[in-house]
Amino acid sequence: MTRVGKYHLTLIGVAALLLLMSLVRIITGQNDITSSGTFYAALLLAVPIGLAGLGGLWAERAGVVNIGLEGMMVLGTWFAGWAGYQWGPVAALVAGLLAGAIGGLIHAVATVTFGVDHIISGVAINLLGPGATRFLSEVLYKEGTPAASAGAGITTSPAISGSTWSPSLPVLSDGPDLLGKLESTHWFLLSDLAGILRGLTHNVNILVLLAVLLLPLTYFVLWHTAFGLRLRSAGENPWAAESLGVNVYLTKYIAVVVSGAFAGLGGVFLVFVSTKYVEGQTAGRGFIGLAAMIFGNWRPGGLAAGAALFGYADGLQLRDQKAVTSFFLFGAVLLLAYLVMRARSLLTAGPGAEPAARGARQYTLMAAAALGMVVLFWLWLTVDELPNEFVFITPHVLTLLVLLVASQRLRMPKADGVRYRRGEQH
């Protein structure tokens, strides 16, 4: 399929998804499904997930598994809060980036130089991040210190001094709120489109815009520059890259340090939203970012879709817990669409077009999808409101389900997680 054909298919998919969301909103009566408030919350929740996933993308495209993104985000949040209350938001941004980059550097030293197992090193950083930040908080924020008199505690920093550096985008946020008026009409499709556009453009701050721009920038650097080609070759076959003169060690170091900086930037964003550091505010977003990257098949576009999905699920449950039950109907309709496409594909192919084993697997998947569709539709008809415990874990359950489905089509870099030594051959 040509690149233009893929773009057209993506646009058709987005249009179909918007139509489906509008239809589900009309049927269920849950206006928060496409409200501007839900999509604004989803945007704020998706940005740190996307930044963490972007960090994972850089590292794993260079062949280094980075499950230490959570610990690097924690370092970014603490140092952003510490520097921000003393010198303002610009210092918070620089400190958070540097802290995350240092976490990435530690991971690179352990995995690239000393050949430590990538998973063990990542787990160690996830333990080091919260431990180091708690120690620093107990030393610098204890009672009697200037920070404590400014409102700090062992689990929180003082508020960032000055403005939180979050100006709105001009043009999109200024002037009469035409999108808000159109959203309030609750017309089919038109109000849904207005609500989505308003949520994604109204009062959008510079850090959100920066995070969004980093996605196409990453795609350009990794897929359209000589440096990006060298980096991806280090993740596919570092020994072949070495034979062509690529400094694989340096390339891996750069990729993992950049990876940590992106995770640290995700931590800075969390501090800017809450205006201070709070212990535990990452809430596993580093792990969800890693899941979004895997869902996106190690590509920026798929990563953005995964982060948006997880952010939307989290935003909807925060806005309206009753609206979460609409996921049942939404999932049932998606499974129905999958069954229709699979049935059409089998009918077009004709008998004997596929090997028997593959055909049996396809029929098994279709049967499972049909059963899931019936169960989800029955739950939507019978369940009015989910218990709070189930609502709270909705994003995490969605993460597991998406990874389960996405795992059927994934292709990770061939040398991802492989120990590299110059001159060796595998």
GROMACS .gro file of C-alpha atoms in nm:
model
  426
    1MET     CA    1   0.000   0.000   0.000
    2THR     CA    2   0.137   0.345  -0.093
    3ARG     CA    3   0.196   0.618   0.163
    4VAL     CA    4  -0.091   0.825   0.019
    5GLY     CA    5  -0.319   0.521   0.043
    6LYS     CA    6  -0.226   0.478   0.411
    7TYR     CA    7  -0.307   0.843   0.480
    8HIS     CA    8  -0.644   0.809   0.310
    9LEU     CA    9  -0.716   0.493   0.509
   10THR     CA   10  -0.624   0.674   0.832
   11LEU     CA   11  -0.856   0.964   0.752
   12ILE     CA   12  -1.139   0.723   0.675
   13GLY     CA   13  -1.074   0.544   1.004
   14VAL     CA   14  -1.084   0.872   1.200
   15ALA     CA   15  -1.409   0.974   1.030
   16ALA     CA   16  -1.564   0.634   1.104
   17LEU     CA   17  -1.454   0.657   1.468
   18LEU     CA   18  -1.607   1.004   1.503
   19LEU     CA   19  -1.932   0.880   1.351
   20LEU     CA   20  -1.937   0.583   1.588
   21MET     CA   21  -1.874   0.803   1.894
   22SER     CA   22  -2.156   1.037   1.790
   23LEU     CA   23  -2.390   0.742   1.741
   24VAL     CA   24  -2.303   0.595   2.083
   25ARG     CA   25  -2.359   0.937   2.243
   26ILE     CA   26  -2.706   0.965   2.089
   27ILE     CA   27  -2.804   0.612   2.192
   28THR     CA   28  -2.671   0.629   2.548
   29GLY     CA   29  -2.753   0.993   2.615
   30GLN     CA   30  -2.407   1.043   2.771
   31ASN     CA   31  -2.299   1.381   2.631
   32ASP     CA   32  -1.963   1.364   2.806
   33ILE     CA   33  -1.850   1.102   2.552
   34THR     CA   34  -1.758   1.382   2.309
   35SER     CA   35  -1.769   1.688   2.534
   36SER     CA   36  -1.494   1.948   2.525
   37GLY     CA   37  -1.427   1.892   2.895
   38THR     CA   38  -1.361   1.522   2.839
   39PHE     CA   39  -1.125   1.584   2.549
   40TYR     CA   40  -0.943   1.862   2.732
   41ALA     CA   41  -0.889   1.626   3.026
   42ALA     CA   42  -0.788   1.350   2.784
   43LEU     CA   43  -0.531   1.580   2.623
   44LEU     CA   44  -0.375   1.666   2.959
   45LEU     CA   45  -0.367   1.299   3.058
   46ALA     CA   46  -0.235   1.179   2.722
   47VAL     CA   47   0.061   1.420   2.701
   48PRO     CA   48   0.276   1.268   2.981
   49ILE     CA   49   0.191   0.918   2.855
   50GLY     CA   50   0.291   1.018   2.503
   51LEU     CA   51   0.617   1.176   2.619
   52ALA     CA   52   0.710   0.866   2.817
   53GLY     CA   53   0.624   0.649   2.517
   54LEU     CA   54   0.831   0.873   2.293
   55GLY     CA   55   1.124   0.818   2.527
   56GLY     CA   56   1.075   0.444   2.502
   57LEU     CA   57   1.058   0.471   2.124
   58TRP     CA   58   1.399   0.642   2.099
   59ALA     CA   59   1.568   0.388   2.326
   60GLU     CA   60   1.414   0.074   2.177
   61ARG     CA   61   1.469   0.183   1.818
   62ALA     CA   62   1.838   0.187   1.914
   63GLY     CA   63   1.809  -0.162   2.063
   64VAL     CA   64   1.789  -0.072   2.435
   65VAL     CA   65   1.478  -0.183   2.626
   66ASN     CA   66   1.381   0.097   2.866
   67ILE     CA   67   1.128  -0.005   3.129
   68GLY     CA   68   1.285   0.253   3.362
   69LEU     CA   69   1.071   0.532   3.214
   70GLU     CA   70   0.862   0.553   3.532
   71GLY     CA   71   1.169   0.615   3.748
   72MET     CA   72   1.299   0.876   3.502
   73MET     CA   73   0.962   1.053   3.512
   74VAL     CA   74   0.975   1.056   3.892
   75LEU     CA   75   1.320   1.219   3.880
   76GLY     CA   76   1.182   1.476   3.636
   77THR     CA   77   0.889   1.564   3.862
   78TRP     CA   78   1.098   1.608   4.178
   79PHE     CA   79   1.370   1.822   4.023
   80ALA     CA   80   1.113   2.030   3.832
   81GLY     CA   81   0.931   2.101   4.158
   82TRP     CA   82   1.254   2.175   4.346
   83ALA     CA   83   1.394   2.413   4.083
   84GLY     CA   84   1.056   2.563   4.000
   85TYR     CA   85   0.978   2.700   4.346
   86GLN     CA   86   1.320   2.867   4.363
   87TRP     CA   87   1.379   3.001   4.012
   88GLY     CA   88   1.052   2.969   3.822
   89PRO     CA   89   0.909   2.757   3.541
   90VAL     CA   90   1.201   2.786   3.298
   91ALA     CA   91   1.435   2.643   3.562
   92ALA     CA   92   1.177   2.370   3.633
   93LEU     CA   93   1.177   2.272   3.267
   94VAL     CA   94   1.557   2.259   3.244
   95ALA     CA   95   1.596   2.072   3.574
   96GLY     CA   96   1.332   1.814   3.485
   97LEU     CA   97   1.489   1.750   3.145
   98LEU     CA   98   1.836   1.713   3.295
   99ALA     CA   99   1.714   1.482   3.573
  100GLY     CA  100   1.542   1.254   3.326
  101ALA     CA  101   1.849   1.260   3.101
  102ILE     CA  102   2.071   1.161   3.396
  103GLY     CA  103   1.837   0.869   3.461
  104GLY     CA  104   1.877   0.770   3.097
  105LEU     CA  105   2.254   0.807   3.124
  106ILE     CA  106   2.262   0.568   3.422
  107HIS     CA  107   2.058   0.318   3.222
  108ALA     CA  108   2.293   0.356   2.923
  109VAL     CA  109   2.604   0.305   3.135
  110ALA     CA  110   2.457  -0.010   3.287
  111THR     CA  111   2.324  -0.167   2.966
  112VAL     CA  112   2.552  -0.040   2.689
  113THR     CA  113   2.887  -0.021   2.866
  114PHE     CA  114   2.860  -0.295   3.129
  115GLY     CA  115   2.612  -0.521   2.949
  116VAL     CA  116   2.366  -0.545   3.238
  117ASP     CA  117   2.034  -0.707   3.146
  118HIS     CA  118   1.806  -0.427   3.024
  119ILE     CA  119   1.508  -0.536   3.232
  120ILE     CA  120   1.712  -0.555   3.553
  121SER     CA  121   1.860  -0.211   3.492
  122GLY     CA  122   1.515  -0.064   3.420
  123VAL     CA  123   1.368  -0.214   3.737
  124ALA     CA  124   1.661  -0.075   3.936
  125ILE     CA  125   1.594   0.277   3.801
  126ASN     CA  126   1.224   0.243   3.884
  127LEU     CA  127   1.330   0.168   4.243
  128LEU     CA  128   1.605   0.432   4.247
  129GLY     CA  129   1.381   0.718   4.130
  130PRO     CA  130   1.122   0.712   4.412
  131GLY     CA  131   1.387   0.621   4.670
  132ALA     CA  132   1.623   0.903   4.575
  133THR     CA  133   1.346   1.163   4.559
  134ARG     CA  134   1.208   1.061   4.901
  135PHE     CA  135   1.558   1.092   5.048
  136LEU     CA  136   1.605   1.437   4.893
  137SER     CA  137   1.264   1.548   5.018
  138GLU     CA  138   1.347   1.439   5.373
  139VAL     CA  139   1.675   1.631   5.359
  140LEU     CA  140   1.566   1.949   5.181
  141TYR     CA  141   1.200   1.977   5.282
  142LYS     CA  142   1.224   1.884   5.649
  143GLU     CA  143   1.077   2.108   5.916
  144GLY     CA  144   1.277   2.423   5.973
  145THR     CA  145   1.408   2.458   5.618
  146PRO     CA  146   1.315   2.754   5.394
  147ALA     CA  147   1.123   2.515   5.168
  148ALA     CA  148   0.912   2.391   5.461
  149SER     CA  149   0.819   2.748   5.553
  150ALA     CA  150   0.713   2.798   5.188
  151GLY     CA  151   0.466   2.509   5.212
  152ALA     CA  152   0.678   2.201   5.141
  153GLY     CA  153   0.642   1.864   5.311
  154ILE     CA  154   0.812   1.530   5.282
  155THR     CA  155   0.576   1.433   4.999
  156THR     CA  156   0.532   1.768   4.828
  157SER     CA  157   0.731   2.071   4.716
  158PRO     CA  158   0.633   2.437   4.742
  159ALA     CA  159   0.435   2.575   4.450
  160ILE     CA  160   0.626   2.693   4.144
  161SER     CA  161   0.714   3.059   4.183
  162GLY     CA  162   0.566   3.304   3.936
  163SER     CA  163   0.352   3.207   3.640
  164THR     CA  164   0.319   2.838   3.553
  165TRP     CA  165   0.420   2.933   3.199
  166SER     CA  166   0.102   2.813   3.035
  167PRO     CA  167  -0.027   3.082   2.798
  168SER     CA  168  -0.313   2.987   2.570
  169LEU     CA  169  -0.275   2.961   2.198
  170PRO     CA  170  -0.397   3.282   2.034
  171VAL     CA  171  -0.662   3.268   1.763
  172LEU     CA  172  -0.781   2.924   1.873
  173SER     CA  173  -0.883   3.036   2.224
  174ASP     CA  174  -0.967   3.404   2.171
  175GLY     CA  175  -1.280   3.561   2.035
  176PRO     CA  176  -1.642   3.439   2.057
  177ASP     CA  177  -1.687   3.080   2.170
  178LEU     CA  178  -1.860   2.955   1.855
  179LEU     CA  179  -1.748   2.596   1.911
  180GLY     CA  180  -1.894   2.603   2.263
  181LYS     CA  181  -2.230   2.724   2.134
  182LEU     CA  182  -2.238   2.457   1.865
  183GLU     CA  183  -2.143   2.190   2.119
  184SER     CA  184  -2.432   2.289   2.347
  185THR     CA  185  -2.687   2.215   2.071
  186HIS     CA  186  -2.613   1.836   2.099
  187TRP     CA  187  -2.677   1.791   1.727
  188PHE     CA  188  -2.570   1.464   1.576
  189LEU     CA  189  -2.209   1.472   1.457
  190LEU     CA  190  -2.182   1.854   1.435
  191SER     CA  191  -2.189   1.913   1.811
  192ASP     CA  192  -1.956   1.617   1.863
  193LEU     CA  193  -1.703   1.761   1.619
  194ALA     CA  194  -1.734   2.103   1.784
  195GLY     CA  195  -1.682   1.955   2.132
  196ILE     CA  196  -1.372   1.762   2.023
  197LEU     CA  197  -1.217   2.063   1.846
  198ARG     CA  198  -1.292   2.292   2.140
  199GLY     CA  199  -1.140   2.048   2.389
  200LEU     CA  200  -0.823   2.013   2.181
  201THR     CA  201  -0.775   2.384   2.105
  202HIS     CA  202  -0.926   2.585   2.393
  203ASN     CA  203  -0.672   2.706   2.652
  204VAL     CA  204  -0.400   2.478   2.515
  205ASN     CA  205  -0.067   2.568   2.673
  206ILE     CA  206   0.277   2.574   2.517
  207LEU     CA  207   0.395   2.246   2.674
  208VAL     CA  208   0.105   2.061   2.512
  209LEU     CA  209   0.194   2.215   2.177
  210LEU     CA  210   0.560   2.122   2.229
  211ALA     CA  211   0.470   1.762   2.309
  212VAL     CA  212   0.252   1.736   1.998
  213LEU     CA  213   0.525   1.883   1.777
  214LEU     CA  214   0.780   1.634   1.913
  215LEU     CA  215   0.592   1.349   1.743
  216PRO     CA  216   0.642   1.461   1.380
  217LEU     CA  217   0.990   1.585   1.473
  218THR     CA  218   1.080   1.238   1.600
  219TYR     CA  219   0.938   1.080   1.284
  220PHE     CA  220   1.144   1.316   1.068
  221VAL     CA  221   1.467   1.262   1.263
  222LEU     CA  222   1.444   0.884   1.289
  223TRP     CA  223   1.307   0.809   0.941
  224HIS     CA  224   1.435   1.093   0.721
  225THR     CA  225   1.787   1.173   0.842
  226ALA     CA  226   2.120   0.992   0.826
  227PHE     CA  227   2.144   0.998   1.205
  228GLY     CA  228   1.801   0.834   1.234
  229LEU     CA  229   1.904   0.563   0.990
  230ARG     CA  230   2.214   0.490   1.196
  231LEU     CA  231   2.011   0.482   1.516
  232ARG     CA  232   1.753   0.239   1.375
  233SER     CA  233   2.027   0.022   1.228
  234ALA     CA  234   2.177  -0.007   1.578
  235GLY     CA  235   1.844  -0.151   1.691
  236GLU     CA  236   1.806  -0.388   1.396
  237ASN     CA  237   2.160  -0.522   1.346
  238PRO     CA  238   2.433  -0.336   1.537
  239TRP     CA  239   2.710  -0.557   1.394
  240ALA     CA  240   2.611  -0.471   1.038
  241ALA     CA  241   2.595  -0.104   1.136
  242GLU     CA  242   2.940  -0.137   1.295
  243SER     CA  243   3.080  -0.281   0.970
  244LEU     CA  244   2.960   0.033   0.789
  245GLY     CA  245   3.141   0.265   1.028
  246VAL     CA  246   2.857   0.351   1.267
  247ASN     CA  247   2.968   0.421   1.626
  248VAL     CA  248   2.706   0.194   1.782
  249TYR     CA  249   2.803   0.270   2.142
  250LEU     CA  250   2.771   0.646   2.094
  251THR     CA  251   2.444   0.607   1.903
  252LYS     CA  252   2.292   0.396   2.179
  253TYR     CA  253   2.410   0.643   2.444
  254ILE     CA  254   2.251   0.937   2.262
  255ALA     CA  255   1.924   0.748   2.213
  256VAL     CA  256   1.892   0.642   2.578
  257VAL     CA  257   1.984   0.985   2.716
  258VAL     CA  258   1.725   1.146   2.486
  259SER     CA  259   1.482   0.879   2.603
  260GLY     CA  260   1.535   0.981   2.964
  261ALA     CA  261   1.500   1.349   2.876
  262PHE     CA  262   1.161   1.285   2.716
  263ALA     CA  263   1.046   1.093   3.024
  264GLY     CA  264   1.171   1.380   3.241
  265LEU     CA  265   0.975   1.625   3.024
  266GLY     CA  266   0.664   1.418   3.093
  267GLY     CA  267   0.735   1.465   3.463
  268VAL     CA  268   0.775   1.841   3.413
  269PHE     CA  269   0.436   1.852   3.247
  270LEU     CA  270   0.274   1.685   3.550
  271VAL     CA  271   0.436   1.943   3.779
  272PHE     CA  272   0.315   2.229   3.561
  273VAL     CA  273  -0.041   2.097   3.568
  274SER     CA  274  -0.048   2.067   3.948
  275THR     CA  275   0.191   2.367   3.997
  276LYS     CA  276   0.412   2.160   4.232
  277TYR     CA  277   0.574   1.822   4.288
  278VAL     CA  278   0.363   1.563   4.470
  279GLU     CA  279   0.498   1.220   4.556
  280GLY     CA  280   0.339   0.950   4.341
  281GLN     CA  281   0.195   1.192   4.084
  282THR     CA  282   0.332   0.989   3.792
  283ALA     CA  283   0.083   0.712   3.889
  284GLY     CA  284   0.231   0.452   3.656
  285ARG     CA  285   0.222   0.672   3.346
  286GLY     CA  286   0.571   0.560   3.252
  287PHE     CA  287   0.449   0.201   3.224
  288ILE     CA  288   0.137   0.306   3.034
  289GLY     CA  289   0.359   0.509   2.799
  290LEU     CA  290   0.562   0.196   2.734
  291ALA     CA  291   0.239   0.011   2.660
  292ALA     CA  292   0.131   0.289   2.421
  293MET     CA  293   0.463   0.260   2.238
  294ILE     CA  294   0.419  -0.117   2.199
  295PHE     CA  295   0.059  -0.066   2.085
  296GLY     CA  296   0.192   0.180   1.825
  297ASN     CA  297   0.433  -0.084   1.690
  298TRP     CA  298   0.737   0.129   1.776
  299ARG     CA  299   0.624   0.415   1.549
  300PRO     CA  300   0.529   0.775   1.645
  301GLY     CA  301   0.185   0.770   1.480
  302GLY     CA  302   0.076   0.450   1.651
  303LEU     CA  303   0.222   0.577   1.978
  304ALA     CA  304   0.009   0.893   1.951
  305ALA     CA  305  -0.302   0.682   1.894
  306GLY     CA  306  -0.222   0.464   2.195
  307ALA     CA  307  -0.157   0.761   2.424
  308ALA     CA  308  -0.479   0.926   2.306
  309LEU     CA  309  -0.676   0.607   2.377
  310PHE     CA  310  -0.544   0.572   2.731
  311GLY     CA  311  -0.582   0.944   2.800
  312TYR     CA  312  -0.941   0.940   2.675
  313ALA     CA  313  -1.034   0.642   2.892
  314ASP     CA  314  -0.885   0.811   3.198
  315GLY     CA  315  -1.042   1.148   3.115
  316LEU     CA  316  -1.389   1.003   3.066
  317GLN     CA  317  -1.388   0.820   3.399
  318LEU     CA  318  -1.279   1.141   3.573
  319ARG     CA  319  -1.548   1.350   3.404
  320ASP     CA  320  -1.845   1.113   3.432
  321GLN     CA  321  -1.832   0.768   3.590
  322LYS     CA  322  -2.171   0.673   3.446
  323ALA     CA  323  -2.044   0.742   3.094
  324VAL     CA  324  -1.781   0.467   3.136
  325THR     CA  325  -2.056   0.209   3.077
  326SER     CA  326  -2.077   0.341   2.721
  327PHE     CA  327  -1.748   0.160   2.660
  328PHE     CA  328  -1.951  -0.164   2.661
  329LEU     CA  329  -2.163  -0.050   2.366
  330PHE     CA  330  -1.862   0.106   2.197
  331GLY     CA  331  -1.666  -0.218   2.225
  332ALA     CA  332  -1.960  -0.425   2.102
  333VAL     CA  333  -1.996  -0.210   1.790
  334LEU     CA  334  -1.620  -0.229   1.722
  335LEU     CA  335  -1.627  -0.608   1.751
  336LEU     CA  336  -1.924  -0.616   1.514
  337ALA     CA  337  -1.728  -0.409   1.262
  338TYR     CA  338  -1.433  -0.648   1.301
  339LEU     CA  339  -1.658  -0.949   1.236
  340VAL     CA  340  -1.806  -0.788   0.926
  341MET     CA  341  -1.459  -0.708   0.785
  342ARG     CA  342  -1.327  -1.058   0.859
  343ALA     CA  343  -1.634  -1.224   0.706
  344ARG     CA  344  -1.604  -1.007   0.397
  345SER     CA  345  -1.234  -1.092   0.368
  346LEU     CA  346  -1.302  -1.466   0.393
  347LEU     CA  347  -1.582  -1.448   0.138
  348THR     CA  348  -1.365  -1.250  -0.105
  349ALA     CA  349  -1.073  -1.489  -0.066
  350GLY     CA  350  -1.286  -1.795  -0.135
  351PRO     CA  351  -1.239  -2.152  -0.010
  352GLY     CA  352  -0.888  -2.293   0.005
  353ALA     CA  353  -0.721  -1.952  -0.017
  354GLU     CA  354  -0.556  -1.988   0.325
  355PRO     CA  355  -0.373  -2.278   0.490
  356ALA     CA  356  -0.593  -2.492   0.714
  357ALA     CA  357  -0.410  -2.393   1.034
  358ARG     CA  358  -0.438  -2.022   0.960
  359GLY     CA  359  -0.802  -2.060   0.861
  360ALA     CA  360  -0.882  -2.239   1.187
  361ARG     CA  361  -0.710  -1.961   1.381
  362GLN     CA  362  -0.915  -1.697   1.200
  363TYR     CA  363  -1.242  -1.876   1.276
  364THR     CA  364  -1.139  -1.909   1.642
  365LEU     CA  365  -1.070  -1.536   1.663
  366MET     CA  366  -1.404  -1.458   1.497
  367ALA     CA  367  -1.587  -1.684   1.742
  368ALA     CA  368  -1.414  -1.514   2.036
  369ALA     CA  369  -1.503  -1.172   1.893
  370ALA     CA  370  -1.867  -1.275   1.850
  371LEU     CA  371  -1.882  -1.398   2.210
  372GLY     CA  372  -1.719  -1.078   2.333
  373MET     CA  373  -1.966  -0.868   2.134
  374VAL     CA  374  -2.263  -1.048   2.292
  375VAL     CA  375  -2.119  -1.016   2.643
  376LEU     CA  376  -2.043  -0.644   2.604
  377PHE     CA  377  -2.387  -0.572   2.462
  378TRP     CA  378  -2.550  -0.762   2.749
  379LEU     CA  379  -2.343  -0.566   3.003
  380TRP     CA  380  -2.445  -0.238   2.843
  381LEU     CA  381  -2.812  -0.336   2.870
  382THR     CA  382  -2.795  -0.455   3.230
  383VAL     CA  383  -2.532  -0.239   3.404
  384ASP     CA  384  -2.637   0.118   3.486
  385GLU     CA  385  -2.332   0.224   3.683
  386LEU     CA  386  -2.002   0.052   3.757
  387PRO     CA  387  -1.863   0.037   4.113
  388ASN     CA  388  -1.596   0.299   4.182
  389GLU     CA  389  -1.325   0.034   4.205
  390PHE     CA  390  -1.395  -0.087   3.850
  391VAL     CA  391  -1.421   0.268   3.717
  392PHE     CA  392  -1.081   0.356   3.864
  393ILE     CA  393  -0.903   0.063   3.696
  394THR     CA  394  -1.071   0.116   3.358
  395PRO     CA  395  -0.763   0.275   3.191
  396HIS     CA  396  -0.539  -0.005   3.317
  397VAL     CA  397  -0.777  -0.279   3.202
  398LEU     CA  398  -0.799  -0.104   2.866
  399THR     CA  399  -0.418  -0.104   2.851
  400LEU     CA  400  -0.407  -0.482   2.896
  401LEU     CA  401  -0.684  -0.547   2.642
  402VAL     CA  402  -0.524  -0.322   2.381
  403LEU     CA  403  -0.186  -0.488   2.426
  404LEU     CA  404  -0.351  -0.829   2.396
  405VAL     CA  405  -0.506  -0.734   2.061
  406ALA     CA  406  -0.205  -0.539   1.935
  407SER     CA  407   0.035  -0.824   2.011
  408GLN     CA  408  -0.103  -1.008   1.709
  409ARG     CA  409   0.066  -0.766   1.464
  410LEU     CA  410   0.374  -0.633   1.640
  411ARG     CA  411   0.731  -0.632   1.509
  412MET     CA  412   0.985  -0.499   1.752
  413PRO     CA  413   1.339  -0.403   1.642
  414LYS     CA  414   1.532  -0.726   1.589
  415ALA     CA  415   1.819  -0.640   1.824
  416ASP     CA  416   1.599  -0.482   2.092
  417GLY     CA  417   1.736  -0.592   2.429
  418VAL     CA  418   2.030  -0.781   2.275
  419ARG     CA  419   2.368  -0.736   2.449
  420TYR     CA  420   2.608  -0.569   2.204
  421ARG     CA  421   2.986  -0.595   2.209
  422ARG     CA  422   3.208  -0.449   1.937
  423GLY     CA  423   3.358  -0.718   1.714
  424GLU     CA  424   3.126  -0.996   1.827
  425GLN     CA  425   2.889  -1.158   1.580
  426HIS     CA  426   2.547  -1.309   1.654
   0.00000   0.00000   0.00000
